[in-house]
mmCIF file of C-alpha atoms in Angstrom:
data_model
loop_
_atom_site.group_PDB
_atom_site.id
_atom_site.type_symbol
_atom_site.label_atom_id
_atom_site.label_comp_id
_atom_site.label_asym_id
_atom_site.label_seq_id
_atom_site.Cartn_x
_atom_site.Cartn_y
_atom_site.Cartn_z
ATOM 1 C CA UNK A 45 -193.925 48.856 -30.916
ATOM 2 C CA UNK A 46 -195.639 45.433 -31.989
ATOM 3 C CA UNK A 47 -196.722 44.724 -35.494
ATOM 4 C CA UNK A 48 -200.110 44.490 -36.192
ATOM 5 C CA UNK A 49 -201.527 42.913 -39.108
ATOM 6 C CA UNK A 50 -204.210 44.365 -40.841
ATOM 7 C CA UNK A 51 -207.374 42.187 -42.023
ATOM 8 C CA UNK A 52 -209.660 43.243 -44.516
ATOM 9 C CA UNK A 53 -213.218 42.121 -44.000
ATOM 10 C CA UNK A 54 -215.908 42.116 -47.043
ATOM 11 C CA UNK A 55 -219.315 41.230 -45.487
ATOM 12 C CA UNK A 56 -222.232 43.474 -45.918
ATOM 13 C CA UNK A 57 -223.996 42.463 -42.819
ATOM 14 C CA UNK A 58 -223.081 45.025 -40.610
ATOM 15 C CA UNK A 59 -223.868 42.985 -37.232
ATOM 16 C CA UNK A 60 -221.260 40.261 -38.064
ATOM 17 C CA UNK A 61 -218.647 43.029 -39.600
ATOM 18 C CA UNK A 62 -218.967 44.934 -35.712
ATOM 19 C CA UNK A 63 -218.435 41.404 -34.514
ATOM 20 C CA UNK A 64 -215.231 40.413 -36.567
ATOM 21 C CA UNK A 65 -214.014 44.228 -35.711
ATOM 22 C CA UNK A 66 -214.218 43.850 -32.253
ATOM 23 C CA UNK A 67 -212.815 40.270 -31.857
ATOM 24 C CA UNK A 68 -209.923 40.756 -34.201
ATOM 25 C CA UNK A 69 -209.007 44.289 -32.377
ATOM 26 C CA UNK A 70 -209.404 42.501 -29.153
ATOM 27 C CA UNK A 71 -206.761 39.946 -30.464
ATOM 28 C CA UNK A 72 -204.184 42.305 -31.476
ATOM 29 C CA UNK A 73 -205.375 42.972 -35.312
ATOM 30 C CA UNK A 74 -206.124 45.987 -36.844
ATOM 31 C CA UNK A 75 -209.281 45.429 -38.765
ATOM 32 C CA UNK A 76 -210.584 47.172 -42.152
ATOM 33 C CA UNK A 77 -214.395 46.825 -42.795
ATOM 34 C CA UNK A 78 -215.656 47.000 -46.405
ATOM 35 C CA UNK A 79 -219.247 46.917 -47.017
ATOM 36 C CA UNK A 80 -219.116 46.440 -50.392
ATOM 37 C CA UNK A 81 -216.791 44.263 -52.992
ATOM 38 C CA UNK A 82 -215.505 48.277 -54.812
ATOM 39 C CA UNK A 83 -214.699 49.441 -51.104
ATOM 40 C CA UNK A 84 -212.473 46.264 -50.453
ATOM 41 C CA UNK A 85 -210.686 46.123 -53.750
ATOM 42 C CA UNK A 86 -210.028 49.501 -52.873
ATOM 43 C CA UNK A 87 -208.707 49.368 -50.254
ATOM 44 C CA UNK A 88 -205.944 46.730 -51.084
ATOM 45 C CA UNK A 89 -204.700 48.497 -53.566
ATOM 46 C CA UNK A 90 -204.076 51.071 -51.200
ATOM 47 C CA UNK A 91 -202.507 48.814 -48.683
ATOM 48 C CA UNK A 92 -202.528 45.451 -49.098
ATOM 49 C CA UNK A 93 -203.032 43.392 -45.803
ATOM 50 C CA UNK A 94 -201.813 40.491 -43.771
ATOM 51 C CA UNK A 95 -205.224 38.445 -44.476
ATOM 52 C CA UNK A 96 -208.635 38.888 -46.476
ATOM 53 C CA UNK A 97 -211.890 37.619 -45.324
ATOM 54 C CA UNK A 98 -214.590 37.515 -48.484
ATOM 55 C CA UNK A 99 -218.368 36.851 -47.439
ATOM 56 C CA UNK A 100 -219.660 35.144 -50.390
ATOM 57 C CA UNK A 101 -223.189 37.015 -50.714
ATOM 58 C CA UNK A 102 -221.792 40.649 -51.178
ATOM 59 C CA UNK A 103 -224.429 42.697 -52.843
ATOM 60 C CA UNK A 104 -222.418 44.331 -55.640
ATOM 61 C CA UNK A 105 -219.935 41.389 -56.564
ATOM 62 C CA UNK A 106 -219.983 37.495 -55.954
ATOM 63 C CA UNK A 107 -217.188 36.821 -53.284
ATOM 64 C CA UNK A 108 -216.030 34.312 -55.750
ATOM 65 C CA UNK A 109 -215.138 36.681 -58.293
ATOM 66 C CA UNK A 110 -213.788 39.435 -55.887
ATOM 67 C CA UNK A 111 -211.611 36.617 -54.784
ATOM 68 C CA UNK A 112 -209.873 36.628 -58.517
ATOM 69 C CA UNK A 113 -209.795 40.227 -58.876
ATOM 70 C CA UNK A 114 -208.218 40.665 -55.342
ATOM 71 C CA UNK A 115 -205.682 37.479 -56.605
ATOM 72 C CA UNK A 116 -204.668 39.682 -59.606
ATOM 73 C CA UNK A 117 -204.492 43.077 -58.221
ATOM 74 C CA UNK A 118 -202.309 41.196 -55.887
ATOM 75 C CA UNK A 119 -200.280 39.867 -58.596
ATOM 76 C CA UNK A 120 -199.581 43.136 -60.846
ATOM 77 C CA UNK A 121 -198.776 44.893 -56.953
ATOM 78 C CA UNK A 122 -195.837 42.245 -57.160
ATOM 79 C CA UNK A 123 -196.097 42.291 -52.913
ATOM 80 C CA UNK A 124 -196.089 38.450 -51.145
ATOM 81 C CA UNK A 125 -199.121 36.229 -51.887
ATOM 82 C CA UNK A 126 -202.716 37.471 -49.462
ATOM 83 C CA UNK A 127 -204.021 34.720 -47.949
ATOM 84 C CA UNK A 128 -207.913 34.938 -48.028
ATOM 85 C CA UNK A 129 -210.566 33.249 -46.185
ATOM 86 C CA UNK A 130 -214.404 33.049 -47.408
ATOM 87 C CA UNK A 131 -217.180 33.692 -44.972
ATOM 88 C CA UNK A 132 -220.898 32.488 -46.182
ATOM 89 C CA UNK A 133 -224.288 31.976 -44.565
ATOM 90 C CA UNK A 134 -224.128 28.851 -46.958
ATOM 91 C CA UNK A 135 -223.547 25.686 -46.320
ATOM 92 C CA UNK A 136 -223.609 24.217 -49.900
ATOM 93 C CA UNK A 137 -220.886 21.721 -50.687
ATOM 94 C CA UNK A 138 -220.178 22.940 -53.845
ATOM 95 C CA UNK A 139 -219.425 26.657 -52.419
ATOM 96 C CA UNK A 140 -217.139 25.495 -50.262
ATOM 97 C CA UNK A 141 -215.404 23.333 -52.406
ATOM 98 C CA UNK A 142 -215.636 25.965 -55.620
ATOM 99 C CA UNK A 143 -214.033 28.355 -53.254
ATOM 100 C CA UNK A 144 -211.201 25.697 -52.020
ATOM 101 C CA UNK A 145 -210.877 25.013 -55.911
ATOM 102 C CA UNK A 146 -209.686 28.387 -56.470
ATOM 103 C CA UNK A 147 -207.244 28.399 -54.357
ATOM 104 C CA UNK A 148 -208.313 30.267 -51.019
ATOM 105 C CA UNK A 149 -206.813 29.042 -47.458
ATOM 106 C CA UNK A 150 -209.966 28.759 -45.701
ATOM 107 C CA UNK A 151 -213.901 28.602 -45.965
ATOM 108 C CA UNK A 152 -215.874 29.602 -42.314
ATOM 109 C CA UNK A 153 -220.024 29.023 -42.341
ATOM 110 C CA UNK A 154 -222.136 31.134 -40.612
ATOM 111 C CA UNK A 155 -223.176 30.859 -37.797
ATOM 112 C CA UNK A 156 -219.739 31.196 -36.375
ATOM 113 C CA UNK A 157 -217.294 31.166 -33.498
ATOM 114 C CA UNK A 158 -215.860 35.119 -33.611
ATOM 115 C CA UNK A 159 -212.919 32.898 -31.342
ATOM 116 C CA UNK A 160 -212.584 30.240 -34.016
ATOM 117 C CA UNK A 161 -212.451 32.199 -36.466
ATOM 118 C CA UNK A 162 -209.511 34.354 -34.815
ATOM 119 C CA UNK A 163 -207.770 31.141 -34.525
ATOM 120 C CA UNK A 164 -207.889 30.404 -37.988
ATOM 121 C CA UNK A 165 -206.390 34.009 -38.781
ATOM 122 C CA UNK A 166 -203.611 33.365 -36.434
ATOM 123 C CA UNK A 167 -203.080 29.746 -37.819
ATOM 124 C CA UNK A 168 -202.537 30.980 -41.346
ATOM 125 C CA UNK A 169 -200.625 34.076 -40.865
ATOM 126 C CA UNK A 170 -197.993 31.973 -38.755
ATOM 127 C CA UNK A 171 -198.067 29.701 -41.905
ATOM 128 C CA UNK A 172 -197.948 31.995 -44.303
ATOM 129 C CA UNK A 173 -194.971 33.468 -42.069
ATOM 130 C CA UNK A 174 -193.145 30.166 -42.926
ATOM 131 C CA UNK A 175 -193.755 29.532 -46.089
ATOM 132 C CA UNK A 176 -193.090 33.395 -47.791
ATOM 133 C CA UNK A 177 -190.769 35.161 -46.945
ATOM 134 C CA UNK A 178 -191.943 38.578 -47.487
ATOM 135 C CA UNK A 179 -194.928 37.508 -45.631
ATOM 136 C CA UNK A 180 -196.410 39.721 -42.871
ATOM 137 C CA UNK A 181 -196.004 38.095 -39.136
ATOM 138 C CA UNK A 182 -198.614 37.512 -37.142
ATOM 139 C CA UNK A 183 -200.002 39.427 -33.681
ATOM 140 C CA UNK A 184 -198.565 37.479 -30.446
ATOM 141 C CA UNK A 185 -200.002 33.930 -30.250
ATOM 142 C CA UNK A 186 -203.462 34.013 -27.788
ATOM 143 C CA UNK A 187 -204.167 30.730 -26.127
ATOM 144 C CA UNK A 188 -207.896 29.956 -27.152
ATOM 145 C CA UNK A 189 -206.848 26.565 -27.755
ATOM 146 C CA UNK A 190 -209.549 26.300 -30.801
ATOM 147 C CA UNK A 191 -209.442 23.835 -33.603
ATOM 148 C CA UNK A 192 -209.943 24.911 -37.050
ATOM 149 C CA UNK A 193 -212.162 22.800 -39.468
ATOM 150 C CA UNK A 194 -211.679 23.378 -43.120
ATOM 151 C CA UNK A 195 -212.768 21.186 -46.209
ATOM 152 C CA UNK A 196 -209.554 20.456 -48.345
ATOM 153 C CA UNK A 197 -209.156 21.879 -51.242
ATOM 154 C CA UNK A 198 -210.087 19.509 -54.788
ATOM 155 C CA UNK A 199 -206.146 18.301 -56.032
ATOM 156 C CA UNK A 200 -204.945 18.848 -59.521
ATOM 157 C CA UNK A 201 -205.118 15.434 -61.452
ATOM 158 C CA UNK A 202 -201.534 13.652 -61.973
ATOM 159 C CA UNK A 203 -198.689 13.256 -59.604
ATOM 160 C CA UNK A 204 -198.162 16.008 -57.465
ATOM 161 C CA UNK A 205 -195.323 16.665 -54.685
ATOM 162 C CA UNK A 206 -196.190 18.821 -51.577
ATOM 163 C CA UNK A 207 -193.205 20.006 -49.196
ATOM 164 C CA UNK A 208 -193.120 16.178 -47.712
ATOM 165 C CA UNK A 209 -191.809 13.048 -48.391
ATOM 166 C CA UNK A 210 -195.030 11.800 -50.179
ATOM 167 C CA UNK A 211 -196.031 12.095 -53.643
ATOM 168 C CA UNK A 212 -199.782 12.180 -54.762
ATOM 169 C CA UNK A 213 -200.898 10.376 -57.872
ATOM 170 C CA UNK A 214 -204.511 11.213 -58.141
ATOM 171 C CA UNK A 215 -205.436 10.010 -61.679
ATOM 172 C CA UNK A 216 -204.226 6.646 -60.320
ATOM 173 C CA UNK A 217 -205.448 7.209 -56.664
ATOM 174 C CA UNK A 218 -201.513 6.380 -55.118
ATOM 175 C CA UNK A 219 -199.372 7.333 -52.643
ATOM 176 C CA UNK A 220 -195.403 7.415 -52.529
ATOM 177 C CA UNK A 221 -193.999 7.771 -49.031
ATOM 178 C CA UNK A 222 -190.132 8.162 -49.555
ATOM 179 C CA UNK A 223 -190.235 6.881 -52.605
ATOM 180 C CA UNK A 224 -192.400 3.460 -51.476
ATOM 181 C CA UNK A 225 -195.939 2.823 -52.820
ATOM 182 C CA UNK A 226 -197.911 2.468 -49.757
ATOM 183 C CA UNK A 227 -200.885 -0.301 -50.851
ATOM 184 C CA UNK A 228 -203.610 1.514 -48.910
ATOM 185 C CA UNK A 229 -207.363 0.887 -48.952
ATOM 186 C CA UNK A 230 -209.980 3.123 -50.507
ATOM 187 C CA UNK A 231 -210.548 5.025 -47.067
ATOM 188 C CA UNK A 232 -207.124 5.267 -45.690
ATOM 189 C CA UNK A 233 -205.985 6.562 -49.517
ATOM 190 C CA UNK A 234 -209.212 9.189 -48.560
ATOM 191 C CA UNK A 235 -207.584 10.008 -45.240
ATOM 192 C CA UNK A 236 -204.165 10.413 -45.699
ATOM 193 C CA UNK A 237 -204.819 12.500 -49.350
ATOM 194 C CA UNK A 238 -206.667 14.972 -46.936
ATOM 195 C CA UNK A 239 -203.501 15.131 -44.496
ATOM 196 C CA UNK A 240 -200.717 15.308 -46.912
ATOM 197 C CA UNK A 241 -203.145 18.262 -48.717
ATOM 198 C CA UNK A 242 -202.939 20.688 -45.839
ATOM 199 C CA UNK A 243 -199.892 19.750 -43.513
ATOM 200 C CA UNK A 244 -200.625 20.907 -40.306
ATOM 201 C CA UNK A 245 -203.612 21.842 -40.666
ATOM 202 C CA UNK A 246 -205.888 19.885 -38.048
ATOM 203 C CA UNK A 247 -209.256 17.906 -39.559
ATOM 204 C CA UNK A 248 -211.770 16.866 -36.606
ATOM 205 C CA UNK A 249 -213.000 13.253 -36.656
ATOM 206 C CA UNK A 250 -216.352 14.114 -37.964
ATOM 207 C CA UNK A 251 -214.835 15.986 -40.557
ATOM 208 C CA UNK A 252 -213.048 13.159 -41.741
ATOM 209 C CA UNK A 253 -216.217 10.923 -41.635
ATOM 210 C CA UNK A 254 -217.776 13.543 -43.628
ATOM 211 C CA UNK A 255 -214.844 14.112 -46.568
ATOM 212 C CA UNK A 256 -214.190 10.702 -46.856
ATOM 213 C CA UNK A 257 -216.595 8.488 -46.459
ATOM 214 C CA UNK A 258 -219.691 7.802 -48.366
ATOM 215 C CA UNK A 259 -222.277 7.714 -45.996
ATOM 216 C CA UNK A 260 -220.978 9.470 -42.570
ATOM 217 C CA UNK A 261 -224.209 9.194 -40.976
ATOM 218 C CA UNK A 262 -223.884 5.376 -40.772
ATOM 219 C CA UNK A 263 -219.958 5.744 -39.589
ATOM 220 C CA UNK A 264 -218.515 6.557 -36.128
ATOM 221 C CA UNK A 265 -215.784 8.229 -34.573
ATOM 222 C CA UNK A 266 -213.907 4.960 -33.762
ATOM 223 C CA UNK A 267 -213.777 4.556 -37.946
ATOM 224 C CA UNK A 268 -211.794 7.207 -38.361
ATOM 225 C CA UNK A 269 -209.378 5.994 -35.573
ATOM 226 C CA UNK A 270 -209.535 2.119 -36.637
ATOM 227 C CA UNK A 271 -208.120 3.535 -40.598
ATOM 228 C CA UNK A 272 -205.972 5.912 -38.922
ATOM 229 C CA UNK A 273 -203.744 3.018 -37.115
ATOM 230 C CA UNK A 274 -203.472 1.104 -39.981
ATOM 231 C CA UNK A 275 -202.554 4.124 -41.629
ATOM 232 C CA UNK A 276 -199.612 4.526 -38.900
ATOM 233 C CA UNK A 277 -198.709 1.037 -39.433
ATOM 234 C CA UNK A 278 -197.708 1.231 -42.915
ATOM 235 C CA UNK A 279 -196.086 4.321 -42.318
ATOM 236 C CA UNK A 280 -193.879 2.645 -39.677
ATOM 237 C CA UNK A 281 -193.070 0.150 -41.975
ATOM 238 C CA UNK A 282 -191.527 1.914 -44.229
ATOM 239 C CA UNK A 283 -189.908 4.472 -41.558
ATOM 240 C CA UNK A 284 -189.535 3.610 -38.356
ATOM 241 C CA UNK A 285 -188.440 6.574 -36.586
ATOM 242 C CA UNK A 286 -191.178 9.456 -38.197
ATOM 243 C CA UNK A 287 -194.515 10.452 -36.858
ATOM 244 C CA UNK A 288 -196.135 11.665 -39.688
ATOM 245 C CA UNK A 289 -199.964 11.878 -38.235
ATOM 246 C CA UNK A 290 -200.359 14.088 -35.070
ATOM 247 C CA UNK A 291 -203.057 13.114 -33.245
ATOM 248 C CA UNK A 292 -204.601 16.330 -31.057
ATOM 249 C CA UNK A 293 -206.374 14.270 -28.197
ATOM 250 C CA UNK A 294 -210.122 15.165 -28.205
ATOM 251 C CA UNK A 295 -210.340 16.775 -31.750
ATOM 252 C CA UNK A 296 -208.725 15.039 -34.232
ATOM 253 C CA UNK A 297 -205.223 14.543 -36.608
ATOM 254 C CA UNK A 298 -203.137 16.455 -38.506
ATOM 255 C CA UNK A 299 -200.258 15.730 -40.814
ATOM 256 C CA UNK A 300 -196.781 16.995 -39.134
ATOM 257 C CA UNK A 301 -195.119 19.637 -41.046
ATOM 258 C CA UNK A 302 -191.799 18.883 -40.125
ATOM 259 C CA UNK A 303 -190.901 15.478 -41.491
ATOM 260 C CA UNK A 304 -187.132 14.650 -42.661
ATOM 261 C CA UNK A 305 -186.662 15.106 -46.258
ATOM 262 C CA UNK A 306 -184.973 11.141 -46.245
ATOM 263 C CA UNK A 307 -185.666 8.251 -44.260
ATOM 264 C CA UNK A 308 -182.633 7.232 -42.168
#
Protein backbone atom coordinates (compact mmCIF):
# COMPACT_ATOMS: atom_id res chain seq x y z
CA UNK A 1 0.00 0.00 0.00
CA UNK A 2 1.47 3.43 -1.37
CA UNK A 3 1.89 6.45 0.79
CA UNK A 4 -0.11 9.23 0.21
CA UNK A 5 0.59 12.57 1.35
CA UNK A 6 -1.94 14.61 2.68
CA UNK A 7 -2.32 18.46 1.58
CA UNK A 8 -4.15 20.86 3.45
CA UNK A 9 -5.87 23.50 1.39
CA UNK A 10 -7.12 26.99 3.04
CA UNK A 11 -9.10 28.85 0.31
CA UNK A 12 -12.60 29.93 0.90
CA UNK A 13 -13.66 29.89 -2.65
CA UNK A 14 -15.27 26.78 -2.87
CA UNK A 15 -14.99 26.44 -6.87
CA UNK A 16 -11.13 26.50 -6.78
CA UNK A 17 -11.03 24.24 -3.36
CA UNK A 18 -13.33 21.35 -5.64
CA UNK A 19 -10.69 22.08 -8.23
CA UNK A 20 -7.42 21.56 -6.10
CA UNK A 21 -9.46 18.39 -4.50
CA UNK A 22 -9.98 16.79 -7.56
CA UNK A 23 -6.56 17.40 -9.26
CA UNK A 24 -4.50 16.53 -6.24
CA UNK A 25 -6.73 13.16 -5.66
CA UNK A 26 -6.34 12.51 -9.29
CA UNK A 27 -2.48 12.73 -8.72
CA UNK A 28 -2.22 10.41 -5.94
CA UNK A 29 -2.78 13.01 -2.85
CA UNK A 30 -5.14 12.87 -0.32
CA UNK A 31 -6.53 16.33 0.00
CA UNK A 32 -8.01 18.22 3.23
CA UNK A 33 -10.24 21.30 2.42
CA UNK A 34 -10.54 24.06 5.06
CA UNK A 35 -12.80 26.85 4.43
CA UNK A 36 -11.74 28.87 6.96
CA UNK A 37 -8.13 29.83 8.67
CA UNK A 38 -9.77 28.00 12.55
CA UNK A 39 -10.74 24.83 10.38
CA UNK A 40 -7.10 24.54 8.92
CA UNK A 41 -5.16 25.25 12.06
CA UNK A 42 -7.28 22.66 13.25
CA UNK A 43 -6.78 20.38 11.46
CA UNK A 44 -2.87 20.30 11.64
CA UNK A 45 -2.82 19.97 14.91
CA UNK A 46 -4.66 16.97 14.48
CA UNK A 47 -2.47 15.63 11.78
CA UNK A 48 -0.02 17.54 10.42
CA UNK A 49 0.48 17.06 6.56
CA UNK A 50 2.99 16.55 3.82
CA UNK A 51 2.26 20.23 2.34
CA UNK A 52 0.00 23.41 3.15
CA UNK A 53 -1.53 25.57 0.60
CA UNK A 54 -2.70 29.19 2.29
CA UNK A 55 -4.99 31.46 -0.03
CA UNK A 56 -4.10 34.81 1.11
CA UNK A 57 -7.76 36.42 1.25
CA UNK A 58 -9.31 33.95 3.88
CA UNK A 59 -12.24 35.63 5.46
CA UNK A 60 -11.51 35.03 9.15
CA UNK A 61 -7.56 35.34 9.17
CA UNK A 62 -4.94 36.95 6.70
CA UNK A 63 -3.07 33.93 5.05
CA UNK A 64 -0.04 35.77 6.13
CA UNK A 65 -0.64 35.41 9.65
CA UNK A 66 -2.12 31.81 9.49
CA UNK A 67 1.15 31.14 7.84
CA UNK A 68 3.02 32.04 11.39
CA UNK A 69 0.59 30.41 13.52
CA UNK A 70 0.69 27.18 11.35
CA UNK A 71 4.90 27.76 11.54
CA UNK A 72 4.59 27.66 15.38
CA UNK A 73 2.04 25.10 16.02
CA UNK A 74 4.42 23.27 13.84
CA UNK A 75 7.25 24.07 15.98
CA UNK A 76 5.83 23.24 19.66
CA UNK A 77 4.40 19.67 17.63
CA UNK A 78 8.31 19.13 17.35
CA UNK A 79 7.31 16.92 13.86
CA UNK A 80 9.71 17.82 10.50
CA UNK A 81 9.36 21.36 9.07
CA UNK A 82 5.59 21.81 6.64
CA UNK A 83 6.37 23.20 3.64
CA UNK A 84 3.58 25.74 2.64
CA UNK A 85 2.63 27.32 -0.50
CA UNK A 86 0.40 30.67 -0.77
CA UNK A 87 -2.40 30.85 -3.26
CA UNK A 88 -3.85 34.61 -4.01
CA UNK A 89 -6.09 36.23 -6.60
CA UNK A 90 -3.31 38.99 -6.18
CA UNK A 91 -0.79 39.81 -8.11
CA UNK A 92 0.88 42.57 -5.97
CA UNK A 93 4.65 42.42 -5.77
CA UNK A 94 4.86 43.10 -2.38
CA UNK A 95 2.46 39.97 -1.44
CA UNK A 96 4.44 37.81 -3.08
CA UNK A 97 7.55 38.91 -1.91
CA UNK A 98 6.13 39.55 1.95
CA UNK A 99 5.08 35.98 1.71
CA UNK A 100 8.66 34.72 0.23
CA UNK A 101 10.09 37.00 3.14
CA UNK A 102 8.61 34.85 5.65
CA UNK A 103 9.86 32.03 4.68
CA UNK A 104 7.19 29.97 2.59
CA UNK A 105 8.41 27.59 -0.46
CA UNK A 106 6.14 28.87 -2.97
CA UNK A 107 3.62 31.72 -4.02
CA UNK A 108 0.89 30.52 -7.07
CA UNK A 109 -1.51 33.60 -8.60
CA UNK A 110 -4.77 33.01 -9.57
CA UNK A 111 -5.81 32.28 -12.30
CA UNK A 112 -3.98 29.02 -12.25
CA UNK A 113 -2.84 25.80 -13.86
CA UNK A 114 -4.65 22.95 -11.34
CA UNK A 115 -1.50 20.82 -13.41
CA UNK A 116 1.12 23.39 -12.48
CA UNK A 117 0.28 23.70 -9.47
CA UNK A 118 0.43 19.75 -8.84
CA UNK A 119 3.84 20.01 -10.16
CA UNK A 120 4.93 22.38 -7.77
CA UNK A 121 3.54 20.04 -4.86
CA UNK A 122 5.45 17.19 -6.24
CA UNK A 123 8.64 19.39 -6.78
CA UNK A 124 8.79 20.38 -3.14
CA UNK A 125 7.80 17.31 -1.40
CA UNK A 126 10.69 15.41 -3.37
CA UNK A 127 12.84 18.33 -1.98
CA UNK A 128 11.74 18.45 1.15
CA UNK A 129 12.30 14.49 0.98
CA UNK A 130 16.04 15.38 0.56
CA UNK A 131 16.67 17.86 2.62
CA UNK A 132 14.70 16.45 6.14
CA UNK A 133 14.87 13.55 7.05
CA UNK A 134 11.75 12.96 8.85
CA UNK A 135 10.13 14.45 5.91
CA UNK A 136 7.04 12.81 4.34
CA UNK A 137 7.76 11.27 0.62
CA UNK A 138 6.03 12.20 -2.08
CA UNK A 139 3.08 10.26 -4.34
CA UNK A 140 4.83 8.46 -7.50
CA UNK A 141 6.34 11.06 -9.88
CA UNK A 142 3.47 11.97 -12.88
CA UNK A 143 5.01 13.14 -16.09
CA UNK A 144 3.21 16.58 -16.77
CA UNK A 145 6.44 17.89 -17.67
CA UNK A 146 5.37 21.52 -16.15
CA UNK A 147 7.72 24.22 -15.09
CA UNK A 148 7.26 25.94 -11.91
CA UNK A 149 7.70 29.81 -11.68
CA UNK A 150 8.31 31.23 -8.29
CA UNK A 151 9.70 34.76 -7.22
CA UNK A 152 12.80 34.16 -4.88
CA UNK A 153 12.61 34.80 -1.70
CA UNK A 154 14.32 38.56 -0.30
CA UNK A 155 18.09 37.21 1.29
CA UNK A 156 19.17 38.08 4.75
CA UNK A 157 21.84 40.95 4.55
CA UNK A 158 25.64 39.72 5.15
CA UNK A 159 27.40 36.70 3.89
CA UNK A 160 25.41 33.80 3.70
CA UNK A 161 26.35 30.03 2.64
CA UNK A 162 23.65 27.82 0.94
CA UNK A 163 24.39 23.92 0.51
CA UNK A 164 26.88 24.92 -2.59
CA UNK A 165 30.12 25.97 -3.22
CA UNK A 166 29.16 29.73 -3.37
CA UNK A 167 28.92 32.18 -0.72
CA UNK A 168 26.52 35.27 -0.90
CA UNK A 169 27.62 38.64 0.37
CA UNK A 170 24.62 40.79 -0.08
CA UNK A 171 25.51 43.97 1.91
CA UNK A 172 28.47 44.06 -0.52
CA UNK A 173 26.55 42.57 -3.57
CA UNK A 174 29.52 39.49 -4.05
CA UNK A 175 29.84 36.21 -4.93
CA UNK A 176 32.45 33.45 -3.78
CA UNK A 177 32.50 30.39 -6.02
CA UNK A 178 34.95 27.90 -4.23
CA UNK A 179 36.36 30.30 -2.43
CA UNK A 180 37.10 32.81 -5.72
CA UNK A 181 35.40 36.24 -6.02
CA UNK A 182 33.74 36.03 -9.27
CA UNK A 183 33.89 40.00 -10.68
CA UNK A 184 30.39 39.84 -12.16
CA UNK A 185 28.29 42.69 -13.57
CA UNK A 186 25.22 44.20 -11.98
CA UNK A 187 22.84 41.73 -13.98
CA UNK A 188 24.73 38.55 -13.94
CA UNK A 189 25.31 39.28 -9.85
CA UNK A 190 21.07 39.61 -10.27
CA UNK A 191 20.97 36.27 -12.06
CA UNK A 192 23.09 34.04 -10.45
CA UNK A 193 21.85 35.48 -6.64
CA UNK A 194 18.39 34.15 -7.91
CA UNK A 195 19.97 30.60 -8.85
CA UNK A 196 22.19 29.99 -5.97
CA UNK A 197 18.78 31.16 -3.75
CA UNK A 198 16.66 28.23 -4.80
CA UNK A 199 18.96 25.36 -6.24
CA UNK A 200 17.04 23.49 -8.47
CA UNK A 201 14.42 25.23 -8.61
CA UNK A 202 13.77 26.27 -12.40
CA UNK A 203 13.17 30.34 -13.19
CA UNK A 204 11.64 30.89 -16.87
CA UNK A 205 13.38 33.52 -19.01
CA UNK A 206 10.74 36.07 -18.53
CA UNK A 207 10.93 35.57 -15.03
CA UNK A 208 14.37 36.43 -14.96
CA UNK A 209 13.78 39.59 -17.12
CA UNK A 210 11.24 40.45 -14.66
CA UNK A 211 13.38 39.84 -11.11
CA UNK A 212 16.30 41.25 -12.39
CA UNK A 213 16.16 43.73 -14.55
CA UNK A 214 14.90 47.20 -14.29
CA UNK A 215 12.76 47.65 -17.03
CA UNK A 216 11.75 44.01 -18.53
CA UNK A 217 9.46 45.43 -20.94
CA UNK A 218 12.35 46.98 -22.92
CA UNK A 219 14.53 43.52 -22.51
CA UNK A 220 14.29 40.22 -24.47
CA UNK A 221 14.66 36.71 -24.07
CA UNK A 222 18.11 36.62 -25.80
CA UNK A 223 19.27 39.05 -22.58
CA UNK A 224 18.81 36.65 -20.31
CA UNK A 225 20.79 34.08 -22.45
CA UNK A 226 23.63 36.69 -23.58
CA UNK A 227 24.33 37.25 -19.24
CA UNK A 228 23.79 33.70 -18.75
CA UNK A 229 27.02 32.64 -21.00
CA UNK A 230 29.10 34.99 -19.56
CA UNK A 231 27.89 33.80 -16.43
CA UNK A 232 29.09 30.12 -17.55
CA UNK A 233 32.28 31.54 -18.60
CA UNK A 234 33.47 32.70 -15.38
CA UNK A 235 32.27 29.76 -13.82
CA UNK A 236 34.46 27.65 -16.13
CA UNK A 237 37.21 29.61 -15.28
CA UNK A 238 37.43 28.96 -12.10
CA UNK A 239 36.22 25.13 -12.49
CA UNK A 240 36.48 23.53 -15.41
CA UNK A 241 34.79 20.35 -15.02
CA UNK A 242 31.19 21.65 -13.09
CA UNK A 243 27.96 22.65 -14.68
CA UNK A 244 26.53 24.71 -12.27
CA UNK A 245 23.51 26.36 -14.49
CA UNK A 246 21.08 23.77 -16.06
CA UNK A 247 19.59 25.04 -18.85
CA UNK A 248 15.85 23.27 -19.47
CA UNK A 249 15.57 23.89 -23.35
CA UNK A 250 12.39 25.96 -24.03
CA UNK A 251 11.77 27.28 -20.41
CA UNK A 252 14.56 28.44 -18.79
CA UNK A 253 17.74 27.66 -16.06
CA UNK A 254 18.16 26.37 -12.93
CA UNK A 255 21.06 26.09 -10.56
CA UNK A 256 22.21 22.20 -10.23
CA UNK A 257 21.82 20.85 -6.85
CA UNK A 258 24.44 18.49 -6.98
CA UNK A 259 27.72 20.33 -7.31
CA UNK A 260 31.09 18.86 -5.64
CA UNK A 261 31.76 20.32 -2.36
CA UNK A 262 35.72 21.14 -3.85
CA UNK A 263 36.92 21.93 -7.12
CA UNK A 264 39.31 19.24 -8.42
Amino acid sequence: MSFKPRILIAEDESGIADTLQYVLKSDGFIPVWCATAEEAIAQFAQEPPALAILDIGLPDLNGFELFKRLQALNQSMGGPEVPMVFLTARSDEIDRVVGLELGADDYIAKPFSPRELVARVRTILRRSARNGPGAPPAAAPANHGVPHQIAPAAPPAGPQAPAMPFLLDNERMQIRYYGRLLELSRYEYGLLRLLVQRPGRVFTRDELLQLVWDDASDSFDRTVDAHIKTLRAKLKAIAPEVEPIRTLRGTGYALNEELPAKAS
